[in-house]
XYZ file of C-alpha atoms in Angstrom:
540
model
C 110.671 150.205 112.997
C 111.226 148.736 116.494
C 107.512 149.113 117.219
C 106.616 147.082 114.126
C 109.138 144.359 115.054
C 107.832 144.200 118.620
C 104.262 143.918 117.383
C 105.251 141.160 114.945
C 107.047 139.205 117.676
C 104.056 139.503 120.000
C 101.734 138.336 117.225
C 103.955 135.339 116.472
C 104.201 134.455 120.181
C 100.426 134.697 120.560
C 99.966 132.444 117.502
C 102.356 129.839 118.929
C 100.581 129.862 122.298
C 97.206 129.560 120.572
C 98.386 126.609 118.476
C 99.838 124.886 121.534
C 96.601 125.403 123.446
C 94.625 124.123 120.467
C 96.897 121.077 120.245
C 96.353 120.305 123.936
C 92.578 120.389 123.480
C 92.459 118.659 120.082
C 90.904 115.211 120.348
C 92.790 112.275 118.780
C 92.482 108.505 118.858
C 96.024 108.422 120.262
C 94.657 110.039 123.423
C 92.100 107.238 123.788
C 94.909 104.711 123.348
C 96.982 106.442 126.012
C 93.992 106.489 128.388
C 93.382 102.758 127.824
C 97.058 101.942 128.405
C 97.135 103.949 131.629
C 93.832 102.449 132.792
C 95.270 98.931 132.422
C 97.784 99.726 135.183
C 95.017 100.098 137.774
C 92.348 97.670 139.058
C 89.075 97.406 137.174
C 86.210 99.506 138.529
C 82.842 98.654 136.926
C 80.335 101.334 136.054
C 77.960 101.911 139.009
C 74.238 101.203 139.053
C 72.679 104.680 138.744
C 69.047 103.710 138.128
C 66.792 105.624 140.562
C 64.596 103.504 142.819
C 61.378 104.716 141.233
C 62.536 103.411 137.841
C 63.438 100.024 139.307
C 59.738 99.596 140.097
C 58.616 100.121 136.503
C 57.374 97.228 134.396
C 58.798 96.706 130.874
C 55.564 98.135 129.437
C 55.881 101.250 131.620
C 59.520 101.721 130.583
C 58.360 102.095 126.977
C 56.783 105.350 128.143
C 60.247 106.884 128.716
C 61.869 107.955 125.469
C 63.968 110.683 123.842
C 62.368 113.986 122.861
C 63.042 114.501 119.138
C 63.436 118.259 119.364
C 66.601 117.800 121.459
C 68.217 115.435 118.973
C 71.965 116.066 118.834
C 73.003 118.220 115.804
C 69.383 118.725 114.743
C 69.641 122.516 114.908
C 72.709 122.388 112.670
C 70.842 120.273 110.134
C 73.659 117.729 109.920
C 73.098 114.472 107.996
C 73.946 112.393 111.082
C 71.935 113.064 114.244
C 71.788 111.277 117.599
C 69.099 110.178 120.050
C 69.895 108.775 123.504
C 68.592 105.924 125.667
C 67.347 106.473 129.190
C 68.589 104.213 131.973
C 66.293 101.224 132.514
C 66.086 97.955 134.419
C 67.881 96.267 131.540
C 70.670 98.886 131.350
C 71.348 100.537 134.703
C 74.797 101.967 134.014
C 75.752 105.174 132.279
C 78.930 105.458 130.191
C 80.311 108.960 129.737
C 79.332 110.354 126.341
C 81.264 113.235 124.763
C 80.860 115.212 121.595
C 83.911 116.257 119.597
C 84.234 119.322 117.384
C 87.043 121.619 116.217
C 87.326 123.059 119.742
C 87.877 119.649 121.380
C 85.891 117.180 123.448
C 82.806 118.151 125.477
C 80.930 116.012 128.004
C 77.266 115.674 127.096
C 75.154 116.854 130.025
C 71.984 115.072 131.183
C 68.645 116.795 131.611
C 65.202 115.245 132.258
C 63.789 117.779 129.782
C 65.494 115.834 126.979
C 63.068 112.912 127.522
C 59.359 112.264 127.362
C 58.100 110.703 130.605
C 54.704 109.066 130.246
C 55.055 107.641 133.749
C 54.608 109.538 137.038
C 57.821 110.838 138.633
C 57.835 111.146 142.427
C 60.983 113.252 142.666
C 63.515 115.077 140.547
C 66.201 113.046 138.839
C 69.894 113.417 139.704
C 71.922 115.613 137.358
C 74.588 112.907 136.930
C 72.149 110.248 135.719
C 73.616 110.231 132.230
C 72.532 108.023 129.344
C 72.419 104.242 128.922
C 73.479 104.497 125.286
C 72.643 106.155 121.978
C 71.514 105.530 118.440
C 72.541 107.276 115.248
C 70.194 108.492 112.539
C 70.845 109.093 108.849
C 68.703 109.310 105.662
C 69.559 105.677 104.938
C 66.152 104.723 103.504
C 64.763 108.000 102.099
C 66.292 111.482 101.653
C 63.505 113.033 103.736
C 63.701 110.662 106.713
C 66.391 110.308 109.370
C 66.193 106.644 110.351
C 68.183 104.788 112.990
C 71.023 102.618 111.680
C 73.468 102.211 114.619
C 72.580 101.505 118.243
C 74.987 101.184 121.200
C 73.383 99.962 124.411
C 74.873 97.927 127.250
C 78.342 96.376 127.798
C 80.182 96.495 124.438
C 77.143 95.619 122.306
C 76.178 97.514 119.175
C 73.638 96.790 116.473
C 73.664 97.979 112.878
C 71.278 97.831 109.917
C 71.554 98.526 106.200
C 68.911 100.090 103.974
C 65.357 98.717 104.418
C 66.299 96.502 107.364
C 65.292 96.123 111.014
C 67.645 95.396 113.911
C 68.602 91.769 114.473
C 71.912 90.284 115.575
C 74.378 92.217 117.757
C 78.086 92.855 117.303
C 80.347 93.333 120.310
C 83.625 95.019 121.022
C 85.110 91.896 122.628
C 84.105 88.533 124.101
C 85.941 86.989 127.057
C 85.435 83.356 128.125
C 81.886 83.207 126.626
C 80.878 80.754 129.350
C 83.412 78.118 128.198
C 85.336 75.668 130.413
C 82.870 76.315 133.247
C 84.259 79.854 133.546
C 81.736 82.678 133.949
C 81.617 84.976 130.948
C 83.209 88.379 131.374
C 81.419 91.257 129.648
C 83.714 94.186 128.776
C 81.964 97.541 128.707
C 82.409 100.701 126.704
C 82.707 103.097 129.638
C 83.241 106.263 127.581
C 82.272 107.392 124.071
C 83.334 110.271 121.826
C 80.922 111.215 119.015
C 82.776 113.208 116.359
C 80.650 115.934 114.803
C 80.314 115.247 111.059
C 80.629 117.733 108.220
C 77.426 119.135 106.647
C 77.799 116.831 103.615
C 79.326 113.836 105.396
C 78.448 110.253 104.456
C 80.665 108.800 107.195
C 80.442 109.049 110.977
C 83.375 108.475 113.359
C 83.004 107.203 116.923
C 85.669 106.462 119.515
C 85.239 104.388 122.652
C 87.132 103.340 125.766
C 86.638 99.672 126.695
C 87.223 98.303 130.186
C 86.857 94.988 132.007
C 88.570 92.923 134.679
C 90.993 91.410 132.134
C 91.554 94.049 129.474
C 91.220 97.679 128.475
C 90.937 98.934 124.937
C 90.713 101.926 122.616
C 88.257 101.587 119.717
C 87.575 103.736 116.686
C 84.557 103.066 114.466
C 84.069 104.570 111.003
C 80.463 104.084 109.908
C 79.230 104.282 106.311
C 75.463 103.648 106.121
C 73.785 102.508 102.901
C 72.531 99.431 101.045
C 75.548 97.849 102.720
C 76.419 99.540 106.010
C 80.140 99.166 106.666
C 81.864 99.628 110.023
C 85.663 99.940 109.993
C 87.023 98.940 113.412
C 90.460 99.898 114.676
C 91.195 98.671 118.192
C 94.149 98.524 120.580
C 93.890 96.166 123.564
C 95.943 96.232 126.779
C 95.696 93.142 128.983
C 95.589 93.290 132.773
C 95.779 89.503 132.999
C 95.880 86.365 130.877
C 92.735 85.428 128.933
C 92.217 81.797 127.911
C 89.205 82.352 125.670
C 89.523 85.638 123.800
C 86.792 86.366 121.249
C 87.654 88.913 118.541
C 84.973 90.528 116.343
C 82.193 88.656 118.176
C 78.507 88.400 117.250
C 75.484 87.382 119.290
C 72.312 86.244 117.573
C 69.036 84.358 118.052
C 68.025 81.070 116.466
C 64.826 79.448 117.706
C 63.996 77.189 114.769
C 64.137 76.997 110.976
C 62.968 74.708 108.191
C 65.258 71.961 109.521
C 63.711 71.921 113.044
C 61.108 69.573 114.484
C 60.096 71.592 117.572
C 58.263 74.878 116.925
C 57.322 75.351 120.600
C 53.645 75.623 119.729
C 54.296 78.629 117.457
C 52.496 78.950 114.120
C 55.391 80.786 112.421
C 57.276 78.445 110.045
C 60.643 79.896 111.121
C 61.920 82.245 113.852
C 65.555 83.368 113.781
C 67.796 86.434 113.384
C 70.462 84.342 111.618
C 70.239 80.976 109.879
C 73.869 80.017 109.316
C 77.612 80.642 109.538
C 79.665 81.386 106.433
C 83.479 81.181 106.431
C 85.985 82.140 103.744
C 89.123 80.290 104.834
C 92.684 81.506 104.537
C 93.103 79.139 101.561
C 90.063 80.652 99.836
C 87.517 77.864 100.396
C 83.918 78.634 101.388
C 82.207 76.758 104.242
C 78.541 77.019 105.240
C 77.034 75.613 108.427
C 73.286 76.076 108.829
C 72.151 76.593 112.397
C 70.011 73.830 113.847
C 68.233 72.752 116.992
C 69.924 70.428 119.462
C 69.129 69.550 123.089
C 72.721 70.264 124.150
C 75.191 73.133 123.879
C 76.764 72.943 120.430
C 80.413 73.974 120.233
C 82.261 74.040 116.907
C 85.829 75.061 116.192
C 86.833 75.871 112.608
C 90.638 75.994 112.649
C 92.232 78.392 110.162
C 95.255 80.505 109.362
C 94.633 84.158 108.420
C 90.930 83.775 107.529
C 89.670 85.943 104.688
C 86.303 86.450 106.362
C 83.478 85.022 108.460
C 80.010 85.967 109.533
C 76.489 85.144 110.645
C 74.048 85.328 107.747
C 70.293 85.547 107.371
C 70.016 83.968 103.919
C 66.308 83.208 103.857
C 64.560 86.421 102.729
C 61.154 84.936 101.854
C 58.357 86.432 103.987
C 56.285 83.287 103.437
C 58.879 81.325 105.412
C 58.303 83.478 108.522
C 54.756 84.869 108.280
C 55.649 87.554 110.804
C 54.242 91.056 110.288
C 55.676 92.506 113.506
C 59.274 91.332 113.901
C 60.152 91.091 110.180
C 62.732 88.319 110.457
C 63.030 88.236 106.664
C 64.763 91.651 106.599
C 67.172 91.248 109.510
C 70.820 91.910 108.661
C 73.575 89.516 107.732
C 76.979 90.493 109.143
C 80.414 89.764 107.674
C 83.887 90.376 109.133
C 86.801 91.087 106.791
C 90.110 90.986 108.726
C 92.882 93.393 107.733
C 96.503 92.450 108.246
C 97.821 89.158 109.582
C 95.543 87.466 112.134
C 97.671 84.318 112.259
C 96.538 80.902 113.429
C 93.364 80.396 115.371
C 89.782 79.221 115.104
C 86.372 80.593 114.289
C 84.283 79.528 117.268
C 80.541 78.860 117.041
C 78.562 78.323 120.259
C 74.879 77.472 119.977
C 72.889 76.980 123.162
C 69.418 75.422 123.296
C 66.630 77.943 123.790
C 62.845 78.197 123.757
C 62.772 82.007 123.948
C 62.929 84.242 120.842
C 63.992 87.167 123.057
C 67.254 85.473 124.096
C 70.452 85.491 122.063
C 71.663 81.888 122.062
C 74.235 81.949 119.219
C 77.785 83.325 119.567
C 80.453 83.562 116.855
C 83.991 84.988 117.108
C 87.637 84.617 116.085
C 89.825 82.968 118.737
C 93.618 83.262 118.282
C 95.752 80.226 119.138
C 98.165 82.393 121.109
C 96.394 83.441 124.294
C 97.239 86.978 125.501
C 99.072 87.401 128.798
C 99.179 90.203 131.340
C 100.995 93.193 129.870
C 100.366 92.199 126.222
C 99.155 94.648 123.596
C 97.106 93.625 120.552
C 96.237 95.901 117.624
C 93.268 94.937 115.460
C 91.827 96.184 112.188
C 88.749 94.761 110.491
C 85.580 95.779 108.657
C 82.075 94.553 109.461
C 79.562 94.727 106.608
C 75.845 94.567 107.398
C 73.725 93.721 104.371
C 70.650 92.048 102.925
C 72.159 89.871 100.171
C 75.610 89.628 98.618
C 76.189 87.585 95.462
C 79.956 87.587 96.075
C 79.636 85.816 99.436
C 80.226 83.108 98.484
C 81.576 83.327 94.953
C 80.337 79.731 94.435
C 76.872 78.190 94.426
C 75.369 78.346 97.908
C 72.932 76.397 100.046
C 69.495 77.994 100.176
C 67.724 75.493 102.438
C 68.283 72.402 104.565
C 65.521 69.921 105.359
C 65.818 66.938 107.678
C 63.414 64.001 107.927
C 63.850 61.687 110.909
C 63.020 58.872 110.673
C 63.751 58.828 106.971
C 61.083 57.566 104.567
C 61.565 54.041 103.221
C 63.984 53.682 100.317
C 62.421 54.290 96.890
C 61.417 51.088 95.063
C 63.839 49.860 92.440
C 62.552 50.160 88.889
C 62.438 46.667 87.312
C 64.485 46.100 84.163
C 62.671 45.095 80.962
C 63.102 41.571 79.630
C 64.657 41.209 76.139
C 61.188 41.093 74.586
C 60.242 44.363 76.290
C 57.901 42.710 78.783
C 58.099 43.533 82.484
C 59.021 40.545 84.632
C 56.581 39.220 87.205
C 57.348 41.033 90.420
C 58.163 38.761 93.358
C 56.236 39.083 96.569
C 57.679 41.909 98.663
C 59.950 40.830 101.471
C 58.917 41.949 104.931
C 60.861 44.927 106.221
C 63.050 43.671 109.062
C 62.165 45.193 112.396
C 64.716 47.379 114.119
C 66.775 45.743 116.769
C 67.190 47.375 120.171
C 70.052 49.830 119.936
C 69.805 50.324 116.163
C 70.057 53.918 114.987
C 67.316 55.584 112.982
C 67.898 56.406 109.300
C 67.876 60.166 108.637
C 67.244 61.909 105.325
C 68.806 65.262 104.383
C 67.776 67.516 101.514
C 69.972 70.502 100.606
C 69.153 72.993 97.875
C 71.971 74.754 95.978
C 71.697 77.794 93.683
C 73.974 80.379 92.062
C 77.372 80.390 90.310
C 75.663 79.621 86.987
C 74.763 76.109 88.180
C 71.263 76.924 86.914
C 72.663 76.589 83.377
C 73.867 72.997 83.894
C 71.482 70.647 82.050
C 69.396 68.245 84.132
C 70.695 65.241 82.187
C 74.321 66.091 82.998
C 74.240 66.891 86.740
C 77.277 67.917 88.800
C 79.078 65.402 90.977
C 77.626 65.201 94.501
C 80.468 64.976 97.029
C 79.518 63.484 100.409
C 81.688 62.809 103.445
C 80.702 61.418 106.856
C 82.489 61.098 110.178
C 82.667 58.612 111.879
C 83.489 56.570 108.767
C 81.230 53.754 109.995
C 78.243 55.955 109.080
C 76.337 54.183 106.292
C 74.960 55.897 103.193
C 71.645 54.276 102.269
C 70.898 56.231 99.086
C 71.648 59.538 97.390
C 70.408 61.621 94.469
C 70.910 65.015 92.841
C 67.988 66.520 90.932
C 67.348 69.785 89.159
C 64.353 71.735 90.475
C 62.352 72.787 87.455
C 60.685 75.957 88.658
C 63.893 77.836 89.588
C 66.655 75.624 88.094
C 68.383 75.103 91.429
C 69.705 71.692 92.492
C 68.496 69.451 95.318
C 70.866 66.974 96.933
C 69.070 64.198 98.816
C 70.782 61.522 100.844
C 69.899 59.164 103.673
C 72.377 58.054 106.319
C 72.283 55.449 109.054
C 74.308 56.858 111.981
C 76.970 54.630 113.500
C 75.611 54.636 117.039
C 73.570 56.605 119.531
C 75.014 59.528 121.517
C 77.829 60.008 119.020
C 77.457 63.041 116.733
C 77.708 62.466 113.003
C 79.608 65.118 111.036
C 78.322 65.582 107.486
C 79.816 67.400 104.516
C 78.282 67.957 101.107
C 79.102 70.034 98.009
C 78.698 70.159 94.242
C 81.745 69.516 92.053
C 82.362 69.412 88.337
C 83.996 65.969 88.522
C 84.696 63.342 91.205
C 87.675 63.854 93.573
C 90.576 64.255 94.105
C 89.646 67.828 94.952
C 92.801 69.384 93.477
C 91.914 67.997 90.051
C 88.291 69.126 89.912
C 86.409 72.425 89.855
C 84.398 73.291 92.949
C 80.911 74.456 91.990
C 79.494 75.168 95.449
C 80.456 76.041 98.981
C 80.900 73.139 101.395
C 77.735 72.509 103.385
C 78.489 70.942 106.754
C 76.279 69.859 109.605
C 76.284 67.844 112.831
C 73.540 65.310 113.483
C 72.762 64.213 117.035
C 70.829 61.018 117.778
């Protein structure tokens, strides 16, 4: 009897010790949070440049000859639905964040080996064992059941790119933006210095990643839950710990490229009708209104602040999906993703910030969008964030109203249309007087500009042409003159075209324009909104 009791006690003790050991090694997001909090108490140490000298001498074309060997793809032997390839260090990305895999036994550092890569360039010496990886990209049968295609890519600083079904990579999301080059302060680029890739189940349709963010001003713990598909959703849970105050904090930031669209005059000698990863910003305000600002060329840095309280969502969209509008067989701008942020919880008062810098290079991201809270964080502060980013092709619910499909600008505007003469009582046309000479412009006069905006959706196609909606227009400064306006139904697709010509108040003062379709004239509270609010800034 005593022997049985002793054996039982030993078994129980062994079980307790095993569970405690398992608990110590079990990976949790709380451990990443604790690491980030502890890291914030010490000075920032950036990731070192580990790129070997022989790779620094490679041209961009030669670097394309260094790529991952498919047979070493992570989790390939297990046949898991999510598998991972890795990026080699390059002249563009010279640092190597630590990358771990996580399974039921805990966290394991992923070792580097040159045998994992194909090298189609000569190597003069062996590579160091601590070289590591510049980043990684996830694969999943997102397009076809028999093909593991890339849908998530993490490479450099806190950047990551995501696609949905049948798309190619376009705009980038980021973990955090700091300063963004505002107020003559150099931009600070936080970096994900360590990753944990959680091994998925054999039938998983979701992948979980954790990351440790670090920079001179802030540390952070991030958890990403990825669900690839026709809409690829990324749930983001983040905890930030601030080393010092940050004046310009950018939450849920995007970076994108806009070279020119249908509303641009300068195509830089390019035959493509349009070149851009995104063509506009959509905002669903805290009060439920929908605002659309198409991107446009300007010779100066464009900075826009959309003040709000607890926004329902915002994003950079690629609305134009017509191949004929791009004529690009290689870069496929017509299938680049739109991205939409849905905040969870109370985000309070702040602004959605849009920064658009002039550019003549399609390889440079020149558009930045992020949420900026009114209350700037101070040293020692902690911020917890939860939001979802959806990457998609089209979404009829965003907005829930009619939306702008195109913006055209003609400067100088064409002459005003001739007035139709009224019939005399006997039905005879009057003799037309001799036309008056068009007065010449005086020095300093502004040039008339014509805008044409197409609207579609929200059943506006069913509104008869002889009973059009009310066209609401608003200009700032108020001295801006409206020369003429019209709203016409487009016969071939039943959308509506708003056309109006303005005469700006004066040179070197931007003109803010707003336009939307309404059921009846204002006041707004007494009428039904039929479309989102189109808004634009004209520079002359």
